[in-house]
Amino acid sequence: MVFPRRTLMHPQEKLTITTSEHDSTLNFASARPIWNNRGDSATLLDASWAEICCWKYGVAAHCEVAISQVHYDRAQHDEYVEIANLGSAWVDLSGWSVVGDKSQQFEFPSGAVLRPQGMLRVYTSLCHPQTGGFSFNSKQALWMREGGEACLLDYQSRLVSKFSW
């Protein structure tokens, strides 16, 4: 879709682009769905076709995201699972989850995103806004020093990344 000439977007404003011409003036002019429910990406380009930003979700984001570490020693600080975005696209984590081999489970809320080349942490009990503000809200340790496994699953429960120690 090419934006009409003189399309202007103000700070904090959203533009909605629909699939068909019947829905709005900004549209893809398609009679069929254009997004893949398993995962897809959208890229915004400038007038010279240079990428401004990219947004990915589902399987399209799998190769971008990985569990980079599990800090399991609660004696020093609160435990956490760290997730890194290795790519240049924004990744929508809505409905994704972190699960462990001892029934640990955390689901990211709607609107949770991971910025390009960014990282976030899901803590066991604390909540740190500077690293995402996510927590299992557990008073007990979740990750065993002797070894374990943490998995990152997408919104359809497909494996994205696995970290073992």
Coordinates of C-alpha atoms in Angstrom, one line a residue:
M1 CA 0.0 0.0 0.0
V2 CA 1.3 3.4 -0.9
F3 CA 0.1 6.3 1.3
P4 CA -1.7 9.1 -0.6
R5 CA 0.3 12.2 -1.2
R6 CA 0.3 14.6 1.8
T7 CA -0.6 11.9 4.3
L8 CA 0.4 13.3 7.6
M9 CA 0.7 11.6 11.0
H10 CA 1.0 13.7 14.1
P11 CA 2.9 12.6 17.3
Q12 CA 0.9 10.1 19.4
E13 CA -1.5 9.5 16.4
K14 CA -2.4 6.1 14.9
L15 CA -3.2 5.4 11.3
T16 CA -5.4 2.4 10.6
I17 CA -4.9 0.6 7.3
T18 CA -7.6 -1.8 6.4
T19 CA -7.7 -4.7 4.0
S20 CA -10.5 -3.6 1.6
E21 CA -11.4 -0.3 0.0
H22 CA -14.9 -0.5 1.6
D23 CA -13.5 -0.1 5.1
S24 CA -11.5 3.1 4.9
T25 CA -9.5 5.4 2.7
L26 CA -6.2 3.9 3.8
N27 CA -6.4 0.3 2.6
F28 CA -4.6 -2.5 0.7
A29 CA -7.4 -2.8 -1.8
S30 CA -7.6 -6.5 -1.4
A31 CA -10.7 -8.7 -1.5
R32 CA -8.8 -11.4 0.5
P33 CA -7.1 -11.3 3.9
I34 CA -3.5 -10.1 3.6
W35 CA -2.1 -11.2 7.0
N36 CA -1.0 -14.7 7.8
N37 CA -2.5 -15.9 11.1
R38 CA 0.6 -18.0 11.8
G39 CA 2.8 -14.9 11.8
D40 CA 3.8 -12.1 9.4
S41 CA 5.7 -8.9 9.2
A42 CA 4.9 -5.3 8.1
T43 CA 7.5 -2.9 7.0
L44 CA 7.2 0.9 6.7
L45 CA 9.4 2.3 3.9
D46 CA 10.1 6.0 3.0
A47 CA 9.8 7.5 -0.4
S48 CA 13.2 6.2 -1.5
W49 CA 12.2 2.6 -0.3
A50 CA 14.5 2.7 2.7
E51 CA 13.2 0.9 5.7
I52 CA 11.9 3.1 8.5
C53 CA 10.7 0.3 10.8
C54 CA 9.4 -3.3 10.8
W55 CA 6.9 -5.2 13.0
K56 CA 6.8 -9.0 13.3
Y57 CA 4.6 -11.5 15.1
G58 CA 4.2 -15.2 15.3
V59 CA 6.5 -17.5 13.2
A60 CA 7.9 -14.5 11.3
A61 CA 9.4 -13.3 14.6
H62 CA 10.8 -16.7 15.7
C63 CA 14.3 -16.2 14.3
E64 CA 14.5 -12.7 15.9
V65 CA 13.9 -13.7 19.5
A66 CA 15.8 -15.9 22.0
I67 CA 16.1 -16.6 25.7
S68 CA 19.5 -15.2 26.3
Q69 CA 19.9 -16.3 30.0
V70 CA 18.2 -17.6 33.1
H71 CA 19.5 -16.1 36.3
Y72 CA 18.6 -18.9 38.8
D73 CA 20.6 -17.8 41.9
R74 CA 18.0 -16.1 44.1
A75 CA 20.5 -15.7 47.0
Q76 CA 22.3 -12.9 45.1
H77 CA 19.2 -11.2 43.5
D78 CA 15.7 -12.1 42.3
E79 CA 15.7 -14.8 39.6
Y80 CA 14.8 -13.9 36.0
V81 CA 14.5 -15.1 32.5
E82 CA 16.1 -12.7 29.9
I83 CA 14.7 -12.5 26.4
A84 CA 16.6 -10.7 23.7
N85 CA 15.6 -9.4 20.3
L86 CA 18.5 -10.2 18.0
G87 CA 16.9 -8.5 14.9
S88 CA 16.0 -5.1 13.6
A89 CA 12.2 -5.5 13.8
W90 CA 9.8 -4.7 16.6
V91 CA 8.3 -8.0 18.0
D92 CA 4.8 -8.3 19.3
L93 CA 4.9 -10.6 22.3
S94 CA 1.1 -10.5 23.1
G95 CA 0.0 -13.9 24.3
W96 CA 3.6 -15.4 24.2
S97 CA 4.7 -17.2 27.3
V98 CA 7.7 -18.3 29.3
V99 CA 7.4 -21.8 30.7
G100 CA 9.6 -24.0 32.7
D101 CA 10.1 -27.7 33.3
K102 CA 8.6 -27.5 36.8
S103 CA 5.2 -26.0 35.6
Q104 CA 6.4 -22.4 35.7
Q105 CA 4.3 -20.2 33.4
F106 CA 4.1 -16.5 32.5
E107 CA 2.0 -15.1 29.7
F108 CA 2.8 -11.7 28.2
P109 CA -0.1 -9.3 28.2
S110 CA -1.7 -7.8 25.1
G111 CA 0.5 -5.0 23.8
A112 CA 3.8 -6.4 25.1
V113 CA 6.5 -5.6 22.6
L114 CA 10.3 -6.1 22.3
R115 CA 12.1 -3.3 20.6
P116 CA 14.8 -4.0 17.9
Q117 CA 18.1 -5.1 19.5
G118 CA 16.4 -4.9 22.9
M119 CA 16.0 -7.2 25.8
L120 CA 13.5 -7.7 28.7
R121 CA 13.4 -9.8 31.8
V122 CA 10.6 -11.7 33.5
Y123 CA 11.5 -11.8 37.2
T124 CA 10.3 -14.4 39.7
S125 CA 8.9 -12.0 42.4
L126 CA 10.1 -8.4 41.7
C127 CA 8.9 -6.0 39.0
H128 CA 11.5 -3.8 37.3
P129 CA 10.1 -1.2 34.9
Q130 CA 13.5 -0.6 33.3
T131 CA 13.7 -4.2 32.1
G132 CA 10.1 -4.5 31.0
G133 CA 8.1 -4.7 34.2
F134 CA 7.2 -8.4 34.0
S135 CA 7.1 -10.8 36.9
F136 CA 5.8 -14.3 37.7
N137 CA 4.7 -12.8 41.1
S138 CA 6.0 -15.9 42.9
K139 CA 7.2 -15.8 46.5
Q140 CA 9.2 -19.0 45.9
A141 CA 12.2 -19.7 43.7
L142 CA 11.2 -21.1 40.4
W143 CA 14.5 -22.0 38.7
M144 CA 16.7 -24.8 40.2
R145 CA 20.5 -24.3 40.7
E146 CA 21.0 -28.0 39.8
G147 CA 19.7 -27.5 36.3
G148 CA 16.6 -26.9 34.4
E149 CA 15.0 -25.6 31.2
A150 CA 13.0 -22.5 30.2
C151 CA 11.1 -22.2 27.0
L152 CA 9.7 -19.2 25.1
L153 CA 6.4 -20.1 23.3
D154 CA 4.6 -17.9 20.8
Y155 CA 0.9 -17.0 21.0
Q156 CA 0.0 -20.4 19.4
S157 CA 2.2 -22.3 21.9
R158 CA 4.9 -23.0 19.3
L159 CA 8.5 -23.3 20.6
V160 CA 10.5 -20.1 19.8
S161 CA 13.5 -20.6 22.0
K162 CA 14.8 -23.1 24.7
F163 CA 17.5 -22.4 27.3
S164 CA 18.9 -25.3 29.4
W165 CA 21.6 -25.2 32.2

